[in-house]
Amino acid sequence: MGEIPDSHPRKASLLARAKLTEAASQGLLAESALIAHGRGEAFDYLLGEKTSKSASLAIRETAARLLNAERPVISLNGNTTVLAGEQAVMAAAIIGCPVEVNIYYRTPERMEKLTSTLEEIRNKVSRMTPPTGWNDAHWHDTVNSVEILGADADGRIEGLEGPRAICSSRGIEAADAVLVPLEDGDRCEALVALGKQVLV
């Protein structure tokens, strides 16, 4: 992709597409990942590409619920790992919870690539300037303590069929609150039926 001028009204969107295309070529994403992203972009476009007041309130409520949960976990798929992996690891460090890769088109190769990518992201985030109220050493240690789950596949989401039912016994299976940034419904229903708070 050529250089995109800062004045381009869809620069962020084009950069996100480029990241996803590159990740797909490296085998991190399923073939349908770009279609899923396109659906989300279309919806965002209809909303005026701005965070609404109700969405801002929902973000604050979600953060409060994760901080108050006893066993929170942040669930990531391929797209969220590529587009928001840094933010997810930062949030996990602040909350004190693991991140877990949970994907529909699950193969050992994709799981290895996604968990390895998250390990690289965790290392990068640990070297970033810490948020307000954190010193460098504490931030570094806290970020590096964020567990990256999903490859172990020793748990199950009861009431859900297919590959996304496979999860970590120390992550989604044991969680009382699960942040699911991208979701199509059936997994949320199964998690709610198990008595978990599901935050989307």
PDB file of C-alpha atoms in Angstrom:
ATOM      1  CA  MET A   1       0.000   0.000   0.000  1.00  0.00           C
ATOM      2  CA  GLY A   2       1.280   3.443  -0.895  1.00  0.00           C
ATOM      3  CA  GLU A   3       1.588   6.226   1.627  1.00  0.00           C
ATOM      4  CA  ILE A   4      -1.777   7.564   2.773  1.00  0.00           C
ATOM      5  CA  PRO A   5      -1.894  11.307   3.449  1.00  0.00           C
ATOM      6  CA  ASP A   6      -3.029  12.393   6.922  1.00  0.00           C
ATOM      7  CA  SER A   7      -5.819  14.376   5.257  1.00  0.00           C
ATOM      8  CA  HIS A   8      -7.446  11.211   3.873  1.00  0.00           C
ATOM      9  CA  PRO A   9     -10.814  10.844   5.683  1.00  0.00           C
ATOM     10  CA  ARG A  10     -10.509   7.041   5.831  1.00  0.00           C
ATOM     11  CA  LYS A  11      -6.817   6.743   6.689  1.00  0.00           C
ATOM     12  CA  ALA A  12      -7.387   4.744   9.892  1.00  0.00           C
ATOM     13  CA  SER A  13      -9.698   2.370   8.040  1.00  0.00           C
ATOM     14  CA  LEU A  14      -7.209   1.828   5.221  1.00  0.00           C
ATOM     15  CA  LEU A  15      -4.376   1.183   7.686  1.00  0.00           C
ATOM     16  CA  ALA A  16      -6.523  -1.354   9.560  1.00  0.00           C
ATOM     17  CA  ARG A  17      -7.315  -3.141   6.299  1.00  0.00           C
ATOM     18  CA  ALA A  18      -3.621  -3.245   5.428  1.00  0.00           C
ATOM     19  CA  LYS A  19      -2.791  -4.773   8.834  1.00  0.00           C
ATOM     20  CA  LEU A  20      -5.463  -7.432   8.376  1.00  0.00           C
ATOM     21  CA  THR A  21      -4.353  -8.235   4.832  1.00  0.00           C
ATOM     22  CA  GLU A  22      -0.766  -8.676   6.022  1.00  0.00           C
ATOM     23  CA  ALA A  23      -1.872 -10.824   8.976  1.00  0.00           C
ATOM     24  CA  ALA A  24      -3.985 -12.992   6.658  1.00  0.00           C
ATOM     25  CA  SER A  25      -0.989 -13.550   4.375  1.00  0.00           C
ATOM     26  CA  GLN A  26       0.995 -14.703   7.437  1.00  0.00           C
ATOM     27  CA  GLY A  27      -1.678 -17.257   8.367  1.00  0.00           C
ATOM     28  CA  LEU A  28      -2.986 -15.515  11.493  1.00  0.00           C
ATOM     29  CA  LEU A  29      -6.518 -15.046  10.165  1.00  0.00           C
ATOM     30  CA  ALA A  30      -9.202 -17.234   8.674  1.00  0.00           C
ATOM     31  CA  GLU A  31     -10.264 -16.527   5.097  1.00  0.00           C
ATOM     32  CA  SER A  32     -13.498 -14.977   6.372  1.00  0.00           C
ATOM     33  CA  ALA A  33     -11.699 -12.451   8.626  1.00  0.00           C
ATOM     34  CA  LEU A  34     -11.722  -9.646   6.074  1.00  0.00           C
ATOM     35  CA  ILE A  35     -15.435 -10.176   5.428  1.00  0.00           C
ATOM     36  CA  ALA A  36     -16.131  -9.947   9.168  1.00  0.00           C
ATOM     37  CA  HIS A  37     -14.097  -6.752   9.392  1.00  0.00           C
ATOM     38  CA  GLY A  38     -15.982  -5.311   6.420  1.00  0.00           C
ATOM     39  CA  ARG A  39     -19.305  -5.935   8.177  1.00  0.00           C
ATOM     40  CA  GLY A  40     -18.039  -4.059  11.214  1.00  0.00           C
ATOM     41  CA  GLU A  41     -16.722  -1.190   9.100  1.00  0.00           C
ATOM     42  CA  ALA A  42     -20.068  -0.858   7.328  1.00  0.00           C
ATOM     43  CA  PHE A  43     -21.859  -0.612  10.667  1.00  0.00           C
ATOM     44  CA  ASP A  44     -19.294   1.917  11.923  1.00  0.00           C
ATOM     45  CA  TYR A  45     -19.817   3.963   8.757  1.00  0.00           C
ATOM     46  CA  LEU A  46     -23.578   4.019   9.347  1.00  0.00           C
ATOM     47  CA  LEU A  47     -22.931   5.318  12.883  1.00  0.00           C
ATOM     48  CA  GLY A  48     -20.872   8.191  11.504  1.00  0.00           C
ATOM     49  CA  GLU A  49     -17.502   6.685  12.480  1.00  0.00           C
ATOM     50  CA  LYS A  50     -17.725   8.238  15.934  1.00  0.00           C
ATOM     51  CA  THR A  51     -18.030   6.761  19.407  1.00  0.00           C
ATOM     52  CA  SER A  52     -21.573   7.565  20.504  1.00  0.00           C
ATOM     53  CA  LYS A  53     -22.445   8.776  23.991  1.00  0.00           C
ATOM     54  CA  SER A  54     -24.109   5.450  24.786  1.00  0.00           C
ATOM     55  CA  ALA A  55     -21.009   3.557  23.587  1.00  0.00           C
ATOM     56  CA  SER A  56     -18.781   5.721  25.805  1.00  0.00           C
ATOM     57  CA  LEU A  57     -21.003   4.922  28.785  1.00  0.00           C
ATOM     58  CA  ALA A  58     -20.894   1.214  27.902  1.00  0.00           C
ATOM     59  CA  ILE A  59     -17.077   1.318  27.761  1.00  0.00           C
ATOM     60  CA  ARG A  60     -16.922   2.812  31.267  1.00  0.00           C
ATOM     61  CA  GLU A  61     -19.446   0.281  32.586  1.00  0.00           C
ATOM     62  CA  THR A  62     -17.479  -2.589  31.036  1.00  0.00           C
ATOM     63  CA  ALA A  63     -14.234  -1.358  32.612  1.00  0.00           C
ATOM     64  CA  ALA A  64     -15.903  -1.100  36.024  1.00  0.00           C
ATOM     65  CA  ARG A  65     -17.355  -4.609  35.762  1.00  0.00           C
ATOM     66  CA  LEU A  66     -14.003  -6.097  34.738  1.00  0.00           C
ATOM     67  CA  LEU A  67     -12.256  -4.358  37.635  1.00  0.00           C
ATOM     68  CA  ASN A  68     -14.890  -5.633  40.087  1.00  0.00           C
ATOM     69  CA  ALA A  69     -14.941  -9.210  38.788  1.00  0.00           C
ATOM     70  CA  GLU A  70     -13.139 -11.941  40.716  1.00  0.00           C
ATOM     71  CA  ARG A  71     -11.931 -13.875  37.649  1.00  0.00           C
ATOM     72  CA  PRO A  72     -12.163 -11.662  34.543  1.00  0.00           C
ATOM     73  CA  VAL A  73     -10.708 -12.656  31.172  1.00  0.00           C
ATOM     74  CA  ILE A  74     -10.364 -10.870  27.829  1.00  0.00           C
ATOM     75  CA  SER A  75     -11.246 -13.136  24.895  1.00  0.00           C
ATOM     76  CA  LEU A  76      -9.538 -12.413  21.574  1.00  0.00           C
ATOM     77  CA  ASN A  77      -9.981 -13.709  18.054  1.00  0.00           C
ATOM     78  CA  GLY A  78      -7.621 -13.143  15.129  1.00  0.00           C
ATOM     79  CA  ASN A  79      -8.965  -9.732  14.122  1.00  0.00           C
ATOM     80  CA  THR A  80      -8.875  -8.316  17.654  1.00  0.00           C
ATOM     81  CA  THR A  81      -5.371  -9.677  18.201  1.00  0.00           C
ATOM     82  CA  VAL A  82      -4.131  -7.933  15.056  1.00  0.00           C
ATOM     83  CA  LEU A  83      -6.063  -4.673  15.405  1.00  0.00           C
ATOM     84  CA  ALA A  84      -6.290  -4.218  19.188  1.00  0.00           C
ATOM     85  CA  GLY A  85      -3.787  -6.628  20.710  1.00  0.00           C
ATOM     86  CA  GLU A  86      -1.768  -3.840  22.342  1.00  0.00           C
ATOM     87  CA  GLN A  87      -4.851  -2.290  23.922  1.00  0.00           C
ATOM     88  CA  ALA A  88      -6.064  -5.711  25.119  1.00  0.00           C
ATOM     89  CA  VAL A  89      -2.735  -6.507  26.786  1.00  0.00           C
ATOM     90  CA  MET A  90      -2.621  -3.043  28.379  1.00  0.00           C
ATOM     91  CA  ALA A  91      -6.162  -3.500  29.709  1.00  0.00           C
ATOM     92  CA  ALA A  92      -5.335  -6.990  30.998  1.00  0.00           C
ATOM     93  CA  ALA A  93      -2.300  -5.614  32.850  1.00  0.00           C
ATOM     94  CA  ILE A  94      -4.332  -2.861  34.501  1.00  0.00           C
ATOM     95  CA  ILE A  95      -7.230  -5.191  35.367  1.00  0.00           C
ATOM     96  CA  GLY A  96      -4.945  -8.048  36.410  1.00  0.00           C
ATOM     97  CA  CYS A  97      -6.447 -10.705  34.165  1.00  0.00           C
ATOM     98  CA  PRO A  98      -5.397 -13.082  31.381  1.00  0.00           C
ATOM     99  CA  VAL A  99      -6.132 -12.792  27.676  1.00  0.00           C
ATOM    100  CA  GLU A 100      -7.364 -15.882  25.865  1.00  0.00           C
ATOM    101  CA  VAL A 101      -7.361 -16.683  22.160  1.00  0.00           C
ATOM    102  CA  ASN A 102     -10.694 -18.293  21.247  1.00  0.00           C
ATOM    103  CA  ILE A 103     -11.345 -18.775  17.527  1.00  0.00           C
ATOM    104  CA  TYR A 104     -13.865 -20.573  15.360  1.00  0.00           C
ATOM    105  CA  TYR A 105     -11.493 -21.751  12.626  1.00  0.00           C
ATOM    106  CA  ARG A 106      -9.101 -23.335  15.108  1.00  0.00           C
ATOM    107  CA  THR A 107      -5.953 -25.063  13.912  1.00  0.00           C
ATOM    108  CA  PRO A 108      -2.773 -25.718  15.906  1.00  0.00           C
ATOM    109  CA  GLU A 109      -0.859 -23.510  13.455  1.00  0.00           C
ATOM    110  CA  ARG A 110      -3.197 -20.519  13.838  1.00  0.00           C
ATOM    111  CA  MET A 111      -3.293 -20.883  17.617  1.00  0.00           C
ATOM    112  CA  GLU A 112       0.520 -20.950  17.740  1.00  0.00           C
ATOM    113  CA  LYS A 113       0.788 -17.888  15.496  1.00  0.00           C
ATOM    114  CA  LEU A 114      -1.799 -15.907  17.467  1.00  0.00           C
ATOM    115  CA  THR A 115      -0.376 -16.754  20.893  1.00  0.00           C
ATOM    116  CA  SER A 116       3.164 -16.003  19.640  1.00  0.00           C
ATOM    117  CA  THR A 117       1.948 -12.680  18.252  1.00  0.00           C
ATOM    118  CA  LEU A 118       0.410 -11.843  21.631  1.00  0.00           C
ATOM    119  CA  GLU A 119       3.682 -12.725  23.368  1.00  0.00           C
ATOM    120  CA  GLU A 120       5.490 -10.284  21.050  1.00  0.00           C
ATOM    121  CA  ILE A 121       2.822  -7.656  21.735  1.00  0.00           C
ATOM    122  CA  ARG A 122       3.141  -8.229  25.496  1.00  0.00           C
ATOM    123  CA  ASN A 123       6.910  -7.704  25.252  1.00  0.00           C
ATOM    124  CA  LYS A 124       6.400  -4.493  23.251  1.00  0.00           C
ATOM    125  CA  VAL A 125       3.758  -3.136  25.656  1.00  0.00           C
ATOM    126  CA  SER A 126       6.013  -3.853  28.657  1.00  0.00           C
ATOM    127  CA  ARG A 127       8.591  -1.453  27.176  1.00  0.00           C
ATOM    128  CA  MET A 128       6.094   1.345  26.466  1.00  0.00           C
ATOM    129  CA  THR A 129       5.691   4.437  28.590  1.00  0.00           C
ATOM    130  CA  PRO A 130       3.468   3.316  31.471  1.00  0.00           C
ATOM    131  CA  PRO A 131       0.041   4.821  32.107  1.00  0.00           C
ATOM    132  CA  THR A 132      -0.347   7.576  34.684  1.00  0.00           C
ATOM    133  CA  GLY A 133       0.232   6.240  38.177  1.00  0.00           C
ATOM    134  CA  TRP A 134       2.585   3.432  37.129  1.00  0.00           C
ATOM    135  CA  ASN A 135       6.376   3.507  37.287  1.00  0.00           C
ATOM    136  CA  ASP A 136       8.470   1.828  34.592  1.00  0.00           C
ATOM    137  CA  ALA A 137       9.551  -1.196  36.644  1.00  0.00           C
ATOM    138  CA  HIS A 138       6.077  -1.946  38.023  1.00  0.00           C
ATOM    139  CA  TRP A 139       4.494  -1.574  34.565  1.00  0.00           C
ATOM    140  CA  HIS A 140       7.118  -3.829  32.971  1.00  0.00           C
ATOM    141  CA  ASP A 141       6.607  -6.563  35.576  1.00  0.00           C
ATOM    142  CA  THR A 142       2.807  -6.298  35.536  1.00  0.00           C
ATOM    143  CA  VAL A 143       2.549  -6.485  31.744  1.00  0.00           C
ATOM    144  CA  ASN A 144       4.926  -9.442  31.596  1.00  0.00           C
ATOM    145  CA  SER A 145       2.757 -11.257  34.150  1.00  0.00           C
ATOM    146  CA  VAL A 146      -0.301 -11.154  31.836  1.00  0.00           C
ATOM    147  CA  GLU A 147      -1.099 -14.772  30.976  1.00  0.00           C
ATOM    148  CA  ILE A 148      -1.785 -15.628  27.339  1.00  0.00           C
ATOM    149  CA  LEU A 149      -4.178 -18.554  27.259  1.00  0.00           C
ATOM    150  CA  GLY A 150      -5.937 -20.574  24.596  1.00  0.00           C
ATOM    151  CA  ALA A 151      -3.362 -23.009  23.280  1.00  0.00           C
ATOM    152  CA  ASP A 152      -3.844 -25.397  26.217  1.00  0.00           C
ATOM    153  CA  ALA A 153      -7.435 -26.277  25.140  1.00  0.00           C
ATOM    154  CA  ASP A 154      -8.188 -28.092  28.405  1.00  0.00           C
ATOM    155  CA  GLY A 155     -11.589 -26.495  29.080  1.00  0.00           C
ATOM    156  CA  ARG A 156     -15.007 -26.367  27.475  1.00  0.00           C
ATOM    157  CA  ILE A 157     -17.884 -23.891  27.216  1.00  0.00           C
ATOM    158  CA  GLU A 158     -20.858 -26.058  28.091  1.00  0.00           C
ATOM    159  CA  GLY A 159     -23.867 -25.606  25.816  1.00  0.00           C
ATOM    160  CA  LEU A 160     -21.787 -24.515  22.817  1.00  0.00           C
ATOM    161  CA  GLU A 161     -20.864 -26.730  19.890  1.00  0.00           C
ATOM    162  CA  GLY A 162     -17.944 -26.373  17.517  1.00  0.00           C
ATOM    163  CA  PRO A 163     -14.356 -25.187  17.940  1.00  0.00           C
ATOM    164  CA  ARG A 164     -15.198 -22.102  20.026  1.00  0.00           C
ATOM    165  CA  ALA A 165     -16.446 -24.424  22.773  1.00  0.00           C
ATOM    166  CA  ILE A 166     -12.776 -25.294  23.311  1.00  0.00           C
ATOM    167  CA  CYS A 167     -11.235 -22.968  25.874  1.00  0.00           C
ATOM    168  CA  SER A 168      -8.768 -22.757  28.733  1.00  0.00           C
ATOM    169  CA  SER A 169      -9.830 -24.136  32.104  1.00  0.00           C
ATOM    170  CA  ARG A 170      -7.948 -21.219  33.728  1.00  0.00           C
ATOM    171  CA  GLY A 171      -9.498 -18.621  31.419  1.00  0.00           C
ATOM    172  CA  ILE A 172     -12.980 -18.546  29.930  1.00  0.00           C
ATOM    173  CA  GLU A 173     -14.142 -21.731  31.667  1.00  0.00           C
ATOM    174  CA  ALA A 174     -13.261 -20.406  35.157  1.00  0.00           C
ATOM    175  CA  ALA A 175     -14.111 -16.746  34.491  1.00  0.00           C
ATOM    176  CA  ASP A 176     -16.966 -14.882  36.119  1.00  0.00           C
ATOM    177  CA  ALA A 177     -16.704 -12.033  33.563  1.00  0.00           C
ATOM    178  CA  VAL A 178     -15.635 -12.296  29.921  1.00  0.00           C
ATOM    179  CA  LEU A 179     -14.897  -9.368  27.618  1.00  0.00           C
ATOM    180  CA  VAL A 180     -15.768 -10.482  24.087  1.00  0.00           C
ATOM    181  CA  PRO A 181     -14.821  -7.620  21.719  1.00  0.00           C
ATOM    182  CA  LEU A 182     -16.259  -9.271  18.585  1.00  0.00           C
ATOM    183  CA  GLU A 183     -19.192 -11.618  18.870  1.00  0.00           C
ATOM    184  CA  ASP A 184     -21.923 -13.191  16.794  1.00  0.00           C
ATOM    185  CA  GLY A 185     -24.255 -14.358  19.549  1.00  0.00           C
ATOM    186  CA  ASP A 186     -24.200 -18.083  20.243  1.00  0.00           C
ATOM    187  CA  ARG A 187     -21.094 -18.015  22.425  1.00  0.00           C
ATOM    188  CA  CYS A 188     -22.484 -15.088  24.434  1.00  0.00           C
ATOM    189  CA  GLU A 189     -25.724 -16.985  24.997  1.00  0.00           C
ATOM    190  CA  ALA A 190     -23.824 -20.055  26.217  1.00  0.00           C
ATOM    191  CA  LEU A 191     -21.638 -17.970  28.559  1.00  0.00           C
ATOM    192  CA  VAL A 192     -24.657 -16.124  29.981  1.00  0.00           C
ATOM    193  CA  ALA A 193     -26.422 -19.471  30.528  1.00  0.00           C
ATOM    194  CA  LEU A 194     -23.389 -20.509  32.615  1.00  0.00           C
ATOM    195  CA  GLY A 195     -23.914 -17.471  34.859  1.00  0.00           C
ATOM    196  CA  LYS A 196     -21.009 -15.403  33.536  1.00  0.00           C
ATOM    197  CA  GLN A 197     -21.100 -11.666  32.914  1.00  0.00           C
ATOM    198  CA  VAL A 198     -20.561 -11.201  29.188  1.00  0.00           C
ATOM    199  CA  LEU A 199     -19.281  -7.801  28.125  1.00  0.00           C
ATOM    200  CA  VAL A 200     -19.364  -6.984  24.403  1.00  0.00           C
TER     201      VAL A 200
END
